[in-house]
Coordinates of C-alpha atoms in Angstrom, one line a residue:
Chain A
M85 CA 5.8 63.8 -84.2
I86 CA 3.5 61.6 -82.2
E87 CA 0.4 63.2 -80.8
E88 CA 0.1 62.6 -77.1
I89 CA -3.1 61.5 -75.4
P90 CA -2.9 63.1 -71.9
A91 CA -4.3 60.9 -69.2
S92 CA -6.9 63.7 -68.4
Q93 CA -8.4 63.4 -71.9
L94 CA -8.2 59.6 -72.1
D95 CA -11.5 57.7 -72.7
T96 CA -10.2 54.2 -71.7
A97 CA -13.1 52.2 -73.1
R98 CA -12.8 54.0 -76.5
F99 CA -9.0 53.6 -76.4
I100 CA -9.2 49.9 -75.8
A101 CA -11.8 49.4 -78.6
E102 CA -9.6 51.3 -81.1
Q103 CA -6.4 49.5 -80.2
V104 CA -8.2 46.1 -80.3
A105 CA -9.5 47.0 -83.8
A106 CA -6.0 48.2 -84.9
I107 CA -4.4 45.0 -83.8
R108 CA -7.0 42.9 -85.6
E109 CA -6.5 44.9 -88.7
A110 CA -2.7 44.7 -88.6
V111 CA -2.6 41.0 -87.9
G112 CA -5.4 40.0 -90.3
E113 CA -5.7 36.2 -90.5
G114 CA -2.2 35.8 -89.2
T115 CA -0.7 35.6 -85.7
A116 CA 1.1 37.9 -83.4
I117 CA 3.6 37.5 -80.6
N118 CA 4.7 39.6 -77.7
A119 CA 7.2 39.5 -74.9
L120 CA 5.8 40.1 -71.4
S121 CA 8.2 41.4 -68.7
G122 CA 5.6 41.8 -66.0
G123 CA 5.8 45.6 -66.1
V124 CA 2.7 47.7 -66.6
D125 CA 3.4 48.5 -70.3
S126 CA 3.9 45.0 -71.5
S127 CA 1.1 43.7 -69.3
V128 CA -1.4 46.1 -70.8
V129 CA -0.2 45.2 -74.3
T130 CA -0.6 41.5 -73.5
M131 CA -4.2 42.1 -72.4
L132 CA -5.0 44.2 -75.5
G133 CA -3.5 41.5 -77.7
H134 CA -5.4 38.8 -75.9
L135 CA -8.7 40.7 -76.3
A136 CA -8.0 41.3 -80.0
L137 CA -6.6 37.9 -81.0
G138 CA -7.3 35.2 -78.3
D139 CA -5.1 32.2 -79.0
R140 CA -3.7 33.8 -82.2
L141 CA -1.5 35.8 -79.7
R142 CA 1.5 34.0 -78.3
T143 CA 3.0 35.6 -75.2
V144 CA 6.4 34.7 -73.9
I145 CA 8.4 35.8 -70.9
I146 CA 12.2 35.6 -71.3
D147 CA 14.3 34.7 -68.3
N148 CA 17.3 36.8 -69.0
G149 CA 18.9 36.0 -65.6
L150 CA 18.5 39.7 -64.7
M151 CA 15.0 39.7 -63.1
R152 CA 14.2 40.2 -59.4
D153 CA 13.7 37.3 -57.0
G154 CA 10.6 35.3 -58.0
E155 CA 9.1 37.9 -60.3
L156 CA 8.9 35.8 -63.5
E157 CA 7.1 33.0 -61.7
R158 CA 4.6 35.5 -60.1
T159 CA 3.9 37.1 -63.5
V160 CA 3.2 33.7 -65.2
A161 CA 0.9 32.7 -62.3
L162 CA -0.9 36.0 -62.4
F163 CA -1.7 35.9 -66.1
G164 CA -2.6 32.2 -65.9
A165 CA -5.3 33.3 -63.3
L166 CA -6.6 35.8 -65.9
G167 CA -6.8 33.1 -68.6
V168 CA -3.8 34.3 -70.5
P169 CA -1.2 31.6 -71.1
V170 CA 2.4 32.8 -70.8
E171 CA 5.5 30.7 -71.9
L172 CA 8.6 31.0 -69.8
I173 CA 11.8 30.9 -71.9
P174 CA 15.1 30.3 -70.1
A175 CA 17.9 32.4 -71.7
Q176 CA 20.2 33.4 -68.8
E177 CA 23.3 32.0 -70.5
A178 CA 22.9 34.0 -73.7
F179 CA 22.5 37.3 -71.8
F180 CA 25.4 36.7 -69.4
A181 CA 27.6 35.7 -72.3
A182 CA 26.8 38.9 -74.2
L183 CA 27.4 41.0 -71.1
K184 CA 30.8 39.4 -70.2
G185 CA 33.4 42.1 -69.9
V186 CA 31.1 44.9 -70.9
R187 CA 31.4 47.9 -68.6
D188 CA 30.0 50.9 -70.4
P189 CA 26.3 51.6 -69.6
E190 CA 25.3 52.2 -73.2
A191 CA 27.2 49.1 -74.3
K192 CA 25.4 47.0 -71.7
R193 CA 22.0 48.3 -72.9
E194 CA 23.1 47.5 -76.5
A195 CA 24.3 44.0 -75.6
I196 CA 20.9 43.3 -73.9
T197 CA 18.9 44.8 -76.8
Q198 CA 20.9 42.8 -79.4
T199 CA 20.6 39.5 -77.4
F200 CA 16.9 40.1 -76.9
Y201 CA 15.8 41.1 -80.4
R202 CA 18.3 39.4 -82.6
D203 CA 19.2 36.2 -80.7
V204 CA 16.6 35.1 -78.2
F205 CA 13.3 36.7 -78.9
G206 CA 14.1 37.3 -82.6
R207 CA 14.7 33.6 -83.1
I208 CA 11.4 32.8 -81.3
V209 CA 9.5 35.3 -83.4
R210 CA 11.0 34.0 -86.7
E211 CA 10.3 30.4 -85.8
S212 CA 6.8 31.2 -84.7
G213 CA 5.9 32.6 -88.1
A214 CA 4.2 35.6 -86.5
Q215 CA 3.9 38.6 -88.7
V216 CA 3.4 41.1 -86.0
L217 CA 5.2 41.9 -82.8
L218 CA 3.2 43.8 -80.2
Q219 CA 5.4 46.1 -78.0
G220 CA 4.7 48.3 -75.0
T221 CA 6.7 51.5 -76.1
I222 CA 5.2 54.6 -74.5
L223 CA 5.8 58.3 -75.4
T224 CA 8.3 58.9 -72.6
D225 CA 10.6 56.2 -74.1
V226 CA 10.5 58.0 -77.4
D227 CA 11.1 61.4 -75.9
E228 CA 14.2 60.3 -73.9
T229 CA 15.7 58.4 -76.7
V230 CA 15.3 61.2 -79.2
A231 CA 16.7 63.7 -76.6
G232 CA 19.7 61.4 -76.2
I233 CA 19.2 61.1 -72.5
K234 CA 18.9 57.4 -72.4
R235 CA 18.8 54.7 -75.0
Q236 CA 15.5 52.8 -74.5
H237 CA 15.6 49.2 -75.6
N238 CA 12.3 49.4 -77.5
V239 CA 12.5 52.4 -79.8
F240 CA 13.4 51.8 -83.4
A241 CA 11.4 53.8 -85.9
Q242 CA 12.3 57.0 -84.0
L243 CA 16.0 56.3 -84.5
G244 CA 15.6 55.5 -88.2
I245 CA 15.9 51.8 -87.8
D246 CA 13.5 49.6 -89.9
P247 CA 12.7 46.6 -87.6
E248 CA 11.2 44.6 -90.5
A249 CA 14.5 44.9 -92.4
T250 CA 16.7 44.6 -89.3
F251 CA 14.9 42.0 -87.3
G252 CA 12.4 40.4 -89.8
Y253 CA 9.1 41.3 -88.3
R254 CA 6.7 44.3 -88.1
I255 CA 6.3 46.1 -84.7
L256 CA 3.0 47.4 -83.5
E257 CA 3.1 49.8 -80.5
P258 CA -0.5 50.3 -79.2
L259 CA 0.6 52.6 -76.2
I260 CA 2.9 55.0 -78.1
R261 CA 0.6 58.0 -77.6
L262 CA 0.3 57.5 -73.8
R263 CA 2.5 58.3 -70.8
K264 CA 2.7 56.1 -67.7
D265 CA -0.4 57.6 -66.0
G266 CA -2.5 56.8 -69.1
V267 CA -1.2 53.3 -69.3
R268 CA -2.1 52.7 -65.7
L269 CA -5.7 53.8 -66.4
V270 CA -6.0 51.5 -69.4
G271 CA -4.6 48.6 -67.3
E272 CA -7.2 49.2 -64.6
A273 CA -10.0 49.4 -67.2
L274 CA -8.7 46.1 -68.7
G275 CA -9.3 44.4 -65.3
L276 CA -5.6 43.9 -64.4
P277 CA -5.0 43.7 -60.7
A278 CA -3.7 46.8 -58.9
E279 CA -0.3 45.2 -58.2
V280 CA 0.1 45.2 -62.0
F281 CA -1.5 48.5 -63.2
N282 CA 0.1 50.4 -60.3
R283 CA 3.4 48.5 -60.4
M284 CA 6.5 50.5 -59.7
P285 CA 8.6 51.3 -62.9
F286 CA 11.4 48.8 -63.5
P287 CA 14.0 49.3 -66.2
G288 CA 14.1 47.2 -69.5
P289 CA 17.7 46.0 -68.8
A290 CA 16.3 44.9 -65.3
L291 CA 19.0 44.3 -62.7
A292 CA 21.7 45.0 -65.2
A293 CA 20.8 48.6 -64.8
R294 CA 21.4 48.3 -61.1
V295 CA 25.0 47.1 -61.4
I296 CA 27.8 49.7 -62.1
G297 CA 30.5 48.0 -64.1
E298 CA 30.5 44.4 -65.4
V299 CA 27.3 42.4 -65.1
T300 CA 28.1 38.8 -63.9
P301 CA 25.8 36.2 -62.3
E302 CA 27.5 36.8 -58.9
R303 CA 27.1 40.6 -59.0
I304 CA 23.4 40.2 -60.1
A305 CA 22.9 37.8 -57.1
I306 CA 24.2 40.5 -54.7
V307 CA 22.0 43.3 -56.1
R308 CA 19.0 40.9 -56.2
R309 CA 19.3 40.3 -52.5
A310 CA 19.7 44.0 -51.7
T311 CA 16.8 44.8 -54.0
A312 CA 14.6 42.3 -52.1
V313 CA 15.4 44.1 -48.8
V314 CA 14.7 47.6 -50.3
E315 CA 11.4 46.5 -51.9
R316 CA 10.3 44.8 -48.7
L317 CA 11.1 47.7 -46.4
L318 CA 9.8 50.5 -48.7
A319 CA 6.6 48.8 -49.9
G320 CA 3.8 51.1 -49.1
C321 CA 6.0 54.1 -48.4
G322 CA 4.2 55.9 -51.2
A323 CA 7.3 56.7 -53.3
F324 CA 7.2 56.7 -57.1
Q325 CA 10.2 54.2 -57.3
Y326 CA 12.8 52.7 -55.1
L327 CA 15.9 50.7 -56.0
A328 CA 19.3 49.3 -54.9
I329 CA 22.4 49.8 -56.9
L330 CA 25.6 47.8 -56.6
H331 CA 28.7 50.0 -57.0
E332 CA 31.9 48.8 -58.6
D333 CA 34.0 50.8 -56.2
H334 CA 35.1 48.8 -53.2
V335 CA 35.5 50.6 -49.8
T336 CA 37.3 49.8 -46.6
G337 CA 35.2 48.1 -43.9
M338 CA 35.6 45.7 -41.0
R339 CA 34.2 42.2 -40.7
E340 CA 34.9 40.2 -37.5
G341 CA 37.3 42.8 -36.2
R342 CA 39.5 42.7 -39.3
R343 CA 39.9 45.1 -42.2
A344 CA 37.8 44.0 -45.1
F345 CA 37.7 45.6 -48.5
G346 CA 34.0 45.2 -49.3
Q347 CA 31.2 46.4 -51.6
Q348 CA 28.8 49.3 -51.5
I349 CA 25.0 49.4 -52.1
E350 CA 23.3 52.7 -52.9
V351 CA 19.6 53.0 -52.2
R352 CA 17.5 55.5 -54.2
C353 CA 13.9 56.3 -53.5
W354 CA 12.1 58.8 -55.6
D355 CA 9.1 61.2 -55.4
S356 CA 7.9 61.9 -58.9
V357 CA 4.8 62.3 -61.1
D358 CA 6.1 61.0 -64.4
A359 CA 9.8 60.3 -64.0
R360 CA 10.7 63.4 -66.0
E361 CA 11.7 65.2 -62.8
A362 CA 12.2 63.5 -59.4
T363 CA 13.4 64.3 -55.9
P364 CA 14.7 61.9 -53.2
T365 CA 12.0 60.8 -50.8
E366 CA 12.6 62.3 -47.3
L367 CA 12.4 58.9 -45.6
P368 CA 12.3 59.0 -41.8
W369 CA 15.6 58.1 -40.1
A370 CA 14.2 54.9 -38.5
T371 CA 13.6 53.7 -42.1
L372 CA 17.0 54.7 -43.3
R373 CA 18.7 53.0 -40.4
R374 CA 16.6 49.8 -41.0
L375 CA 17.6 49.8 -44.7
A376 CA 21.3 49.9 -43.8
D377 CA 21.0 47.3 -41.0
Q378 CA 19.0 44.8 -43.1
I379 CA 21.2 45.1 -46.2
L380 CA 24.4 44.7 -44.1
A381 CA 22.8 41.7 -42.3
E382 CA 21.5 39.9 -45.4
V383 CA 24.2 40.7 -47.9
P384 CA 27.5 40.0 -46.2
E385 CA 29.6 41.0 -49.2
V386 CA 28.5 44.6 -48.5
V387 CA 30.2 46.8 -45.9
S388 CA 28.7 50.2 -46.9
V389 CA 25.2 51.5 -47.7
T390 CA 24.3 55.0 -48.9
Y391 CA 21.2 56.9 -49.7
N392 CA 20.9 59.1 -52.8
L393 CA 20.4 62.9 -52.1
A394 CA 20.6 64.3 -55.6
P395 CA 17.4 65.3 -57.5
K396 CA 16.8 64.6 -61.2
P397 CA 18.2 66.6 -62.9
P398 CA 21.2 66.5 -62.7
S399 CA 20.8 62.9 -61.5
T400 CA 18.7 60.3 -63.4
I401 CA 16.4 57.8 -61.8
E402 CA 18.7 54.9 -62.6
A403 CA 22.5 55.0 -62.3
V404 CA 23.4 53.0 -65.4
Chain B
M28 CA 52.2 46.4 -24.5
I29 CA 51.8 50.1 -24.0
E30 CA 50.0 51.2 -20.8
E31 CA 47.1 53.5 -21.6
I32 CA 46.5 56.7 -19.6
P33 CA 42.7 57.2 -19.8
A34 CA 41.6 60.8 -20.1
S35 CA 39.7 60.4 -16.8
Q36 CA 43.0 59.7 -15.0
L37 CA 45.1 62.3 -16.9
D38 CA 46.8 65.0 -14.8
T39 CA 47.6 67.3 -17.8
A40 CA 50.1 69.6 -15.9
R41 CA 52.1 66.6 -14.7
F42 CA 51.9 64.9 -18.1
I43 CA 53.2 68.0 -19.8
A44 CA 56.1 68.4 -17.3
E45 CA 57.1 64.7 -17.7
Q46 CA 57.0 64.8 -21.5
V47 CA 59.0 68.1 -21.6
A48 CA 61.6 66.5 -19.4
A49 CA 61.7 63.3 -21.5
I50 CA 62.2 65.3 -24.7
R51 CA 65.0 67.3 -23.1
E52 CA 66.7 64.1 -22.0
A53 CA 66.4 62.4 -25.3
V54 CA 67.6 65.4 -27.3
G55 CA 70.4 66.3 -24.9
E56 CA 72.5 69.1 -26.4
G57 CA 71.3 68.3 -29.9
T58 CA 68.3 69.4 -32.0
A59 CA 65.0 67.9 -32.8
I60 CA 62.7 68.2 -35.8
N61 CA 59.0 67.5 -36.3
A62 CA 56.4 67.7 -39.0
L63 CA 53.2 69.5 -38.2
S64 CA 50.1 68.7 -40.2
G65 CA 47.7 71.0 -38.3
G66 CA 45.9 68.2 -36.6
V67 CA 45.5 68.0 -32.9
D68 CA 48.1 65.3 -32.4
S69 CA 51.0 67.0 -34.3
S70 CA 50.0 70.4 -32.9
V71 CA 50.3 69.2 -29.3
V72 CA 53.6 67.6 -30.1
T73 CA 54.8 70.8 -31.6
M74 CA 53.9 72.7 -28.5
L75 CA 55.5 70.1 -26.2
G76 CA 58.7 70.3 -28.3
H77 CA 58.6 74.1 -28.4
L78 CA 58.3 74.2 -24.5
A79 CA 61.2 71.6 -24.2
L80 CA 63.6 72.9 -26.8
G81 CA 62.7 76.4 -27.9
D82 CA 64.7 77.2 -31.1
R83 CA 66.4 73.8 -30.9
L84 CA 63.2 72.5 -32.4
R85 CA 62.6 72.9 -36.1
T86 CA 59.0 72.4 -37.2
V87 CA 58.1 72.0 -40.8
I88 CA 54.8 71.6 -42.5
I89 CA 54.9 69.7 -45.8
D90 CA 52.6 70.7 -48.6
N91 CA 51.9 67.3 -50.1
G92 CA 49.2 68.7 -52.5
L93 CA 46.6 66.7 -50.6
M94 CA 45.5 69.2 -48.0
R95 CA 42.2 71.0 -47.7
D96 CA 41.6 74.5 -49.1
G97 CA 43.8 77.0 -47.3
E98 CA 44.5 74.8 -44.3
L99 CA 48.3 74.9 -44.4
E100 CA 48.4 78.7 -44.6
R101 CA 45.9 78.9 -41.6
T102 CA 48.1 76.6 -39.5
V103 CA 51.3 78.5 -40.2
A104 CA 49.6 81.8 -39.3
L105 CA 48.1 80.2 -36.1
F106 CA 51.4 78.9 -34.8
G107 CA 53.2 82.1 -35.8
A108 CA 50.7 84.0 -33.5
L109 CA 51.7 81.6 -30.7
G110 CA 55.4 82.4 -31.3
V111 CA 56.2 79.0 -32.9
P112 CA 57.9 79.4 -36.3
V113 CA 56.7 76.8 -38.9
E114 CA 58.4 76.3 -42.3
L115 CA 56.2 75.5 -45.2
I116 CA 57.8 73.0 -47.6
P117 CA 56.3 72.6 -51.1
A118 CA 56.4 68.9 -52.2
Q119 CA 53.2 68.4 -54.2
E120 CA 55.1 67.0 -57.2
A121 CA 56.9 64.3 -55.3
F122 CA 53.6 63.0 -53.8
F123 CA 51.6 63.1 -57.0
A124 CA 54.5 61.3 -58.8
A125 CA 54.5 58.6 -56.2
L126 CA 50.7 58.2 -56.4
K127 CA 50.5 58.1 -60.2
G128 CA 48.6 54.9 -61.3
V129 CA 48.3 53.6 -57.7
R130 CA 44.7 52.4 -57.0
D131 CA 44.8 50.0 -54.1
P132 CA 44.1 51.9 -50.7
E133 CA 47.0 50.2 -48.9
A134 CA 49.4 50.9 -51.8
K135 CA 48.3 54.6 -51.7
R136 CA 49.0 54.8 -48.0
E137 CA 52.4 53.1 -48.5
A138 CA 53.3 55.5 -51.4
I139 CA 52.5 58.5 -49.2
T140 CA 54.4 57.0 -46.2
Q141 CA 57.5 56.3 -48.3
T142 CA 57.4 59.7 -50.0
F143 CA 57.0 61.4 -46.7
Y144 CA 59.5 59.6 -44.6
R145 CA 62.1 58.5 -47.1
D146 CA 62.0 61.2 -49.7
V147 CA 60.6 64.5 -48.5
F148 CA 60.8 64.7 -44.7
G149 CA 63.5 62.1 -44.4
R150 CA 65.8 64.2 -46.6
I151 CA 64.9 67.3 -44.6
V152 CA 65.7 65.5 -41.3
R153 CA 69.0 64.1 -42.6
E154 CA 70.1 67.5 -43.9
S155 CA 69.0 69.2 -40.6
G156 CA 71.4 67.0 -38.6
A157 CA 68.6 66.5 -36.0
Q158 CA 69.0 63.4 -33.9
V159 CA 65.4 63.1 -32.8
L160 CA 62.1 63.2 -34.7
L161 CA 59.1 64.1 -32.5
Q162 CA 55.9 62.4 -33.7
G163 CA 52.3 62.5 -32.7
T164 CA 51.4 58.8 -32.7
I165 CA 48.5 58.0 -30.3
L166 CA 47.4 54.7 -28.8
T167 CA 44.5 54.2 -31.2
D168 CA 46.9 54.3 -34.2
V169 CA 48.9 51.5 -32.6
D170 CA 45.8 49.4 -31.8
E171 CA 44.4 49.7 -35.3
T172 CA 47.7 48.9 -37.0
V173 CA 48.4 45.9 -34.8
A174 CA 44.8 44.7 -35.4
G175 CA 45.4 45.0 -39.1
I176 CA 42.3 47.2 -39.6
K177 CA 44.2 50.1 -41.1
R178 CA 47.8 50.9 -41.7
Q179 CA 48.6 54.1 -39.9
H180 CA 51.4 56.1 -41.4
N181 CA 53.2 56.7 -38.2
V182 CA 53.6 53.4 -36.4
F183 CA 56.9 51.6 -36.9
A184 CA 58.2 50.0 -33.7
Q185 CA 54.9 48.1 -33.3
L186 CA 55.4 46.6 -36.7
G187 CA 59.0 45.6 -36.0
I188 CA 60.5 48.3 -38.1
D189 CA 63.6 50.1 -36.7
P190 CA 63.2 53.7 -37.8
E191 CA 66.9 54.5 -37.0
A192 CA 68.1 51.8 -39.3
T193 CA 65.4 52.3 -41.9
F194 CA 65.1 56.1 -42.0
G195 CA 68.3 57.4 -40.2
Y196 CA 66.8 59.0 -37.1
R197 CA 65.3 58.3 -33.7
I198 CA 61.6 58.7 -33.2
L199 CA 60.1 60.0 -30.0
E200 CA 56.3 59.6 -29.5
P201 CA 55.2 61.7 -26.5
L202 CA 51.4 61.0 -26.9
I203 CA 51.7 57.2 -27.3
R204 CA 49.8 56.4 -24.1
L205 CA 46.9 58.7 -24.8
R206 CA 43.7 58.5 -26.9
K207 CA 42.2 61.4 -28.7
D208 CA 40.2 62.7 -25.7
G209 CA 43.4 62.8 -23.6
V210 CA 45.3 64.6 -26.4
R211 CA 42.6 67.3 -26.6
L212 CA 42.9 67.9 -22.8
V213 CA 46.7 68.3 -23.1
G214 CA 46.2 70.7 -26.0
E215 CA 43.8 72.8 -24.0
A216 CA 46.2 72.8 -21.1
L217 CA 49.0 73.9 -23.4
G218 CA 47.1 77.0 -24.4
L219 CA 46.3 76.0 -28.0
P220 CA 43.1 77.6 -29.3
A221 CA 39.9 75.5 -29.3
E222 CA 39.9 75.3 -33.1
V223 CA 43.1 73.3 -32.8
F224 CA 42.5 71.1 -29.6
N225 CA 38.9 70.4 -30.7
R226 CA 39.7 70.0 -34.3
M227 CA 37.9 67.3 -36.2
P228 CA 40.0 64.2 -37.0
F229 CA 41.6 64.3 -40.5
P230 CA 43.5 61.3 -41.9
G231 CA 47.2 61.2 -42.3
P232 CA 47.0 60.6 -46.1
A233 CA 44.7 63.7 -46.2
L234 CA 42.5 64.1 -49.2
A235 CA 44.1 61.0 -50.8
A236 CA 42.0 59.0 -48.3
R237 CA 39.0 60.7 -49.7
V238 CA 39.5 59.6 -53.3
I239 CA 38.5 56.0 -54.4
G240 CA 40.9 54.9 -57.1
E241 CA 43.8 56.9 -58.5
V242 CA 44.9 60.1 -56.8
T243 CA 45.5 62.9 -59.4
P244 CA 45.7 66.7 -59.0
E245 CA 42.4 66.9 -60.9
R246 CA 40.6 64.4 -58.7
I247 CA 42.0 66.0 -55.5
A248 CA 40.7 69.4 -56.8
I249 CA 37.2 67.9 -57.1
V250 CA 37.1 66.4 -53.6
R251 CA 38.7 69.5 -52.2
R252 CA 35.8 71.6 -53.5
A253 CA 33.2 69.1 -52.2
T254 CA 35.0 68.9 -48.8
A255 CA 34.8 72.7 -48.5
V256 CA 31.0 72.6 -49.0
V257 CA 30.6 69.8 -46.5
E258 CA 32.7 71.4 -43.8
R259 CA 31.0 74.8 -44.4
L260 CA 27.5 73.4 -44.1
L261 CA 28.1 70.9 -41.2
A262 CA 30.3 73.2 -39.1
G263 CA 28.7 73.4 -35.7
C264 CA 26.4 70.4 -36.3
G265 CA 28.0 68.7 -33.3
A266 CA 29.1 65.6 -35.2
F267 CA 32.4 63.8 -34.4
Q268 CA 33.6 64.0 -38.0
Y269 CA 32.2 64.8 -41.5
L270 CA 33.8 64.2 -44.9
A271 CA 33.3 64.0 -48.6
I272 CA 34.5 61.1 -50.7
L273 CA 35.0 61.1 -54.5
H274 CA 33.9 57.8 -56.0
E275 CA 35.6 56.3 -58.9
D276 CA 32.4 54.9 -60.3
H277 CA 30.7 57.1 -62.8
V278 CA 26.9 57.3 -63.0
T279 CA 24.4 58.5 -65.6
G280 CA 23.1 62.0 -65.1
M281 CA 21.8 65.0 -67.1
R282 CA 23.4 68.3 -67.6
E283 CA 21.7 70.9 -69.8
G284 CA 19.0 68.5 -70.9
R285 CA 21.6 65.9 -72.3
R286 CA 22.8 62.7 -70.9
A287 CA 26.1 63.1 -68.9
F288 CA 28.2 60.4 -67.4
G289 CA 29.3 62.1 -64.3
Q290 CA 31.0 61.6 -60.9
Q291 CA 29.6 60.9 -57.5
I292 CA 30.3 62.4 -54.1
E293 CA 29.5 60.5 -50.9
V294 CA 29.0 62.5 -47.7
R295 CA 29.7 60.8 -44.4
C296 CA 28.9 62.4 -41.0
W297 CA 29.7 60.5 -37.9
D298 CA 28.5 60.4 -34.3
S299 CA 31.3 58.8 -32.2
V300 CA 33.2 59.1 -28.9
D301 CA 36.6 57.8 -29.9
A302 CA 36.3 56.6 -33.5
R303 CA 36.3 52.9 -32.5
E304 CA 32.6 52.7 -33.1
A305 CA 30.5 55.2 -35.0
T306 CA 27.0 55.8 -36.3
P307 CA 25.8 58.1 -39.1
T308 CA 24.5 61.4 -37.7
E309 CA 20.8 61.7 -38.2
L310 CA 21.0 65.0 -40.0
P311 CA 17.7 66.8 -40.7
W312 CA 16.4 66.6 -44.3
A313 CA 16.8 70.3 -44.8
T314 CA 20.5 69.9 -44.3
L315 CA 20.8 66.8 -46.5
R316 CA 19.0 68.6 -49.3
R317 CA 21.3 71.6 -48.9
L318 CA 24.4 69.4 -49.0
A319 CA 23.3 67.9 -52.3
D320 CA 22.2 71.2 -53.9
Q321 CA 25.4 73.0 -52.9
I322 CA 27.8 70.2 -54.0
L323 CA 25.9 69.9 -57.4
A324 CA 26.1 73.7 -57.8
E325 CA 29.7 74.2 -56.9
V326 CA 31.3 71.0 -58.4
P327 CA 29.8 70.6 -61.9
E328 CA 31.8 67.4 -62.6
V329 CA 29.4 65.8 -60.1
V330 CA 25.9 64.6 -61.0
S331 CA 25.2 62.4 -57.9
V332 CA 25.5 62.9 -54.1
T333 CA 24.8 60.2 -51.5
Y334 CA 24.8 60.0 -47.7
N335 CA 26.3 57.1 -45.8
L336 CA 23.9 55.1 -43.7
A337 CA 26.2 52.3 -42.5
P338 CA 27.6 52.2 -38.9
K339 CA 31.2 51.3 -38.0
P340 CA 31.5 48.4 -37.9
P341 CA 31.1 47.0 -40.6
S342 CA 31.9 50.4 -42.2
T343 CA 35.0 52.3 -41.2
I344 CA 35.1 56.1 -40.8
E345 CA 37.0 56.7 -44.0
A346 CA 36.4 54.8 -47.2
V347 CA 40.1 54.3 -48.3

């Protein structure tokens, strides 16, 4: 049982000092490594590790081919401006090879986890000689994994898996007692820009979580373009999270006066405090119409656009 | 080229007299038969045939297992009250057998067409000895079939198919020069009740057009329950047409605190004059929420409900 630190009781300065000390103690005279995704959790861990270890921390960002348009480049530039060097590792082929033919959502998550920890990042960690891996697991990840709702990619000890035996390195999780609201406060206290500490949640499997059925470079390209439209049009709408999902079902449509059997994009936009419960945002009709028009104009493979109406539960935030 | 009679130029009394005379001339001393679905087109044809031929017209209604909750029984009762006897023919097994394993939308339509004309209704017609089959084809059916947008079940001559050689009987199409608005005027002039002459369009393949992927009794039962909710909640909303579609894609959801991989219902509600172009009805959010809540409550296999945002074109009214 992990003891939660609620955001309301969090002393960020003290929390940062304690975690920096804990990282220094765990790493000793050695080195640590971490993988940054650009999300708030891994960004905060990167800053904590940087404060604790300076250049004895190596931070990599893995290009798994599943990220949104331009986001890896923006993250590298942003941390560069903060004086934190981040290494961009191209690994698209390994991930698409592992995902080929995989359709079940849990099998997709597992393929990504295995490719990440055992193949791509695992190899980098082993070759780096680092003794410690810093990781941004938060308490909600643990809860949902233990409850069997969703398999998070970064929870091992709670499932009885020994990462040192399985993967060859020790994992340190400085944020394990926090929920997302607490992590955001620590991020702000660490001097991260608001676009990072207030960043919208984005799933570990990235755009692979936004594709129902098989994940291929072509299908990721479609959902990436739809995602860019949704994020552009809904930026500043105040919602907790918004996303585009590419369905596997094809539906009848018309293009240039002829019958066309095309694809469907589902838009979800959520009001929520902490993702445990959520309701669809009651977007104005002008916005809903613009979402459909822009997706249909910019993604010609698509002939149908829908908006999610179901709350969580019984829905979940993501579809995969 | 068929010459259209626009609703604005339609003299309903004259049209009825002309069609009654044409039916009498075609049938001569013989008999005719027609299949009623309960829709406005086949209802108007039934009344025209009844006026022309009295008890020399045999009207059957085929239970293909794909109709909405209680609609066949309501139609039989309604025509009974008008003095028109209608025979209910159970044929669910033949249709589900023909649809087994069929996933492509055109192949599904073809399976239903062949089962209807060649097997079930074709056999009834041949055994009846009727020389003429009355059918409710309208001009929009012809247009869309010729344009290749959608294969209507009741258009043969336009596709170069000779029904007498292919199916063994002559087809008469009294409504072929009208569009839906004209048919409704004729229905009103014939004394049909408003619930018939203003009835919302419903596709020939019935609920099979509302199921993406394979059509099975179980999947029809799910979409039938969702359709009942949608029709109950949207009755009187003033829209041209509203419908529920069962997707084949499964999505992650939660039931009783555990992860559940469930089904998705898409709701479509259209504003349109004649179905050639259509836009999603801008339903109020209270209605959208109630649609989701009621479908999720009454159809527990479903964990996700969406609302269509795409206009026609590039969407079509139906998804299959």
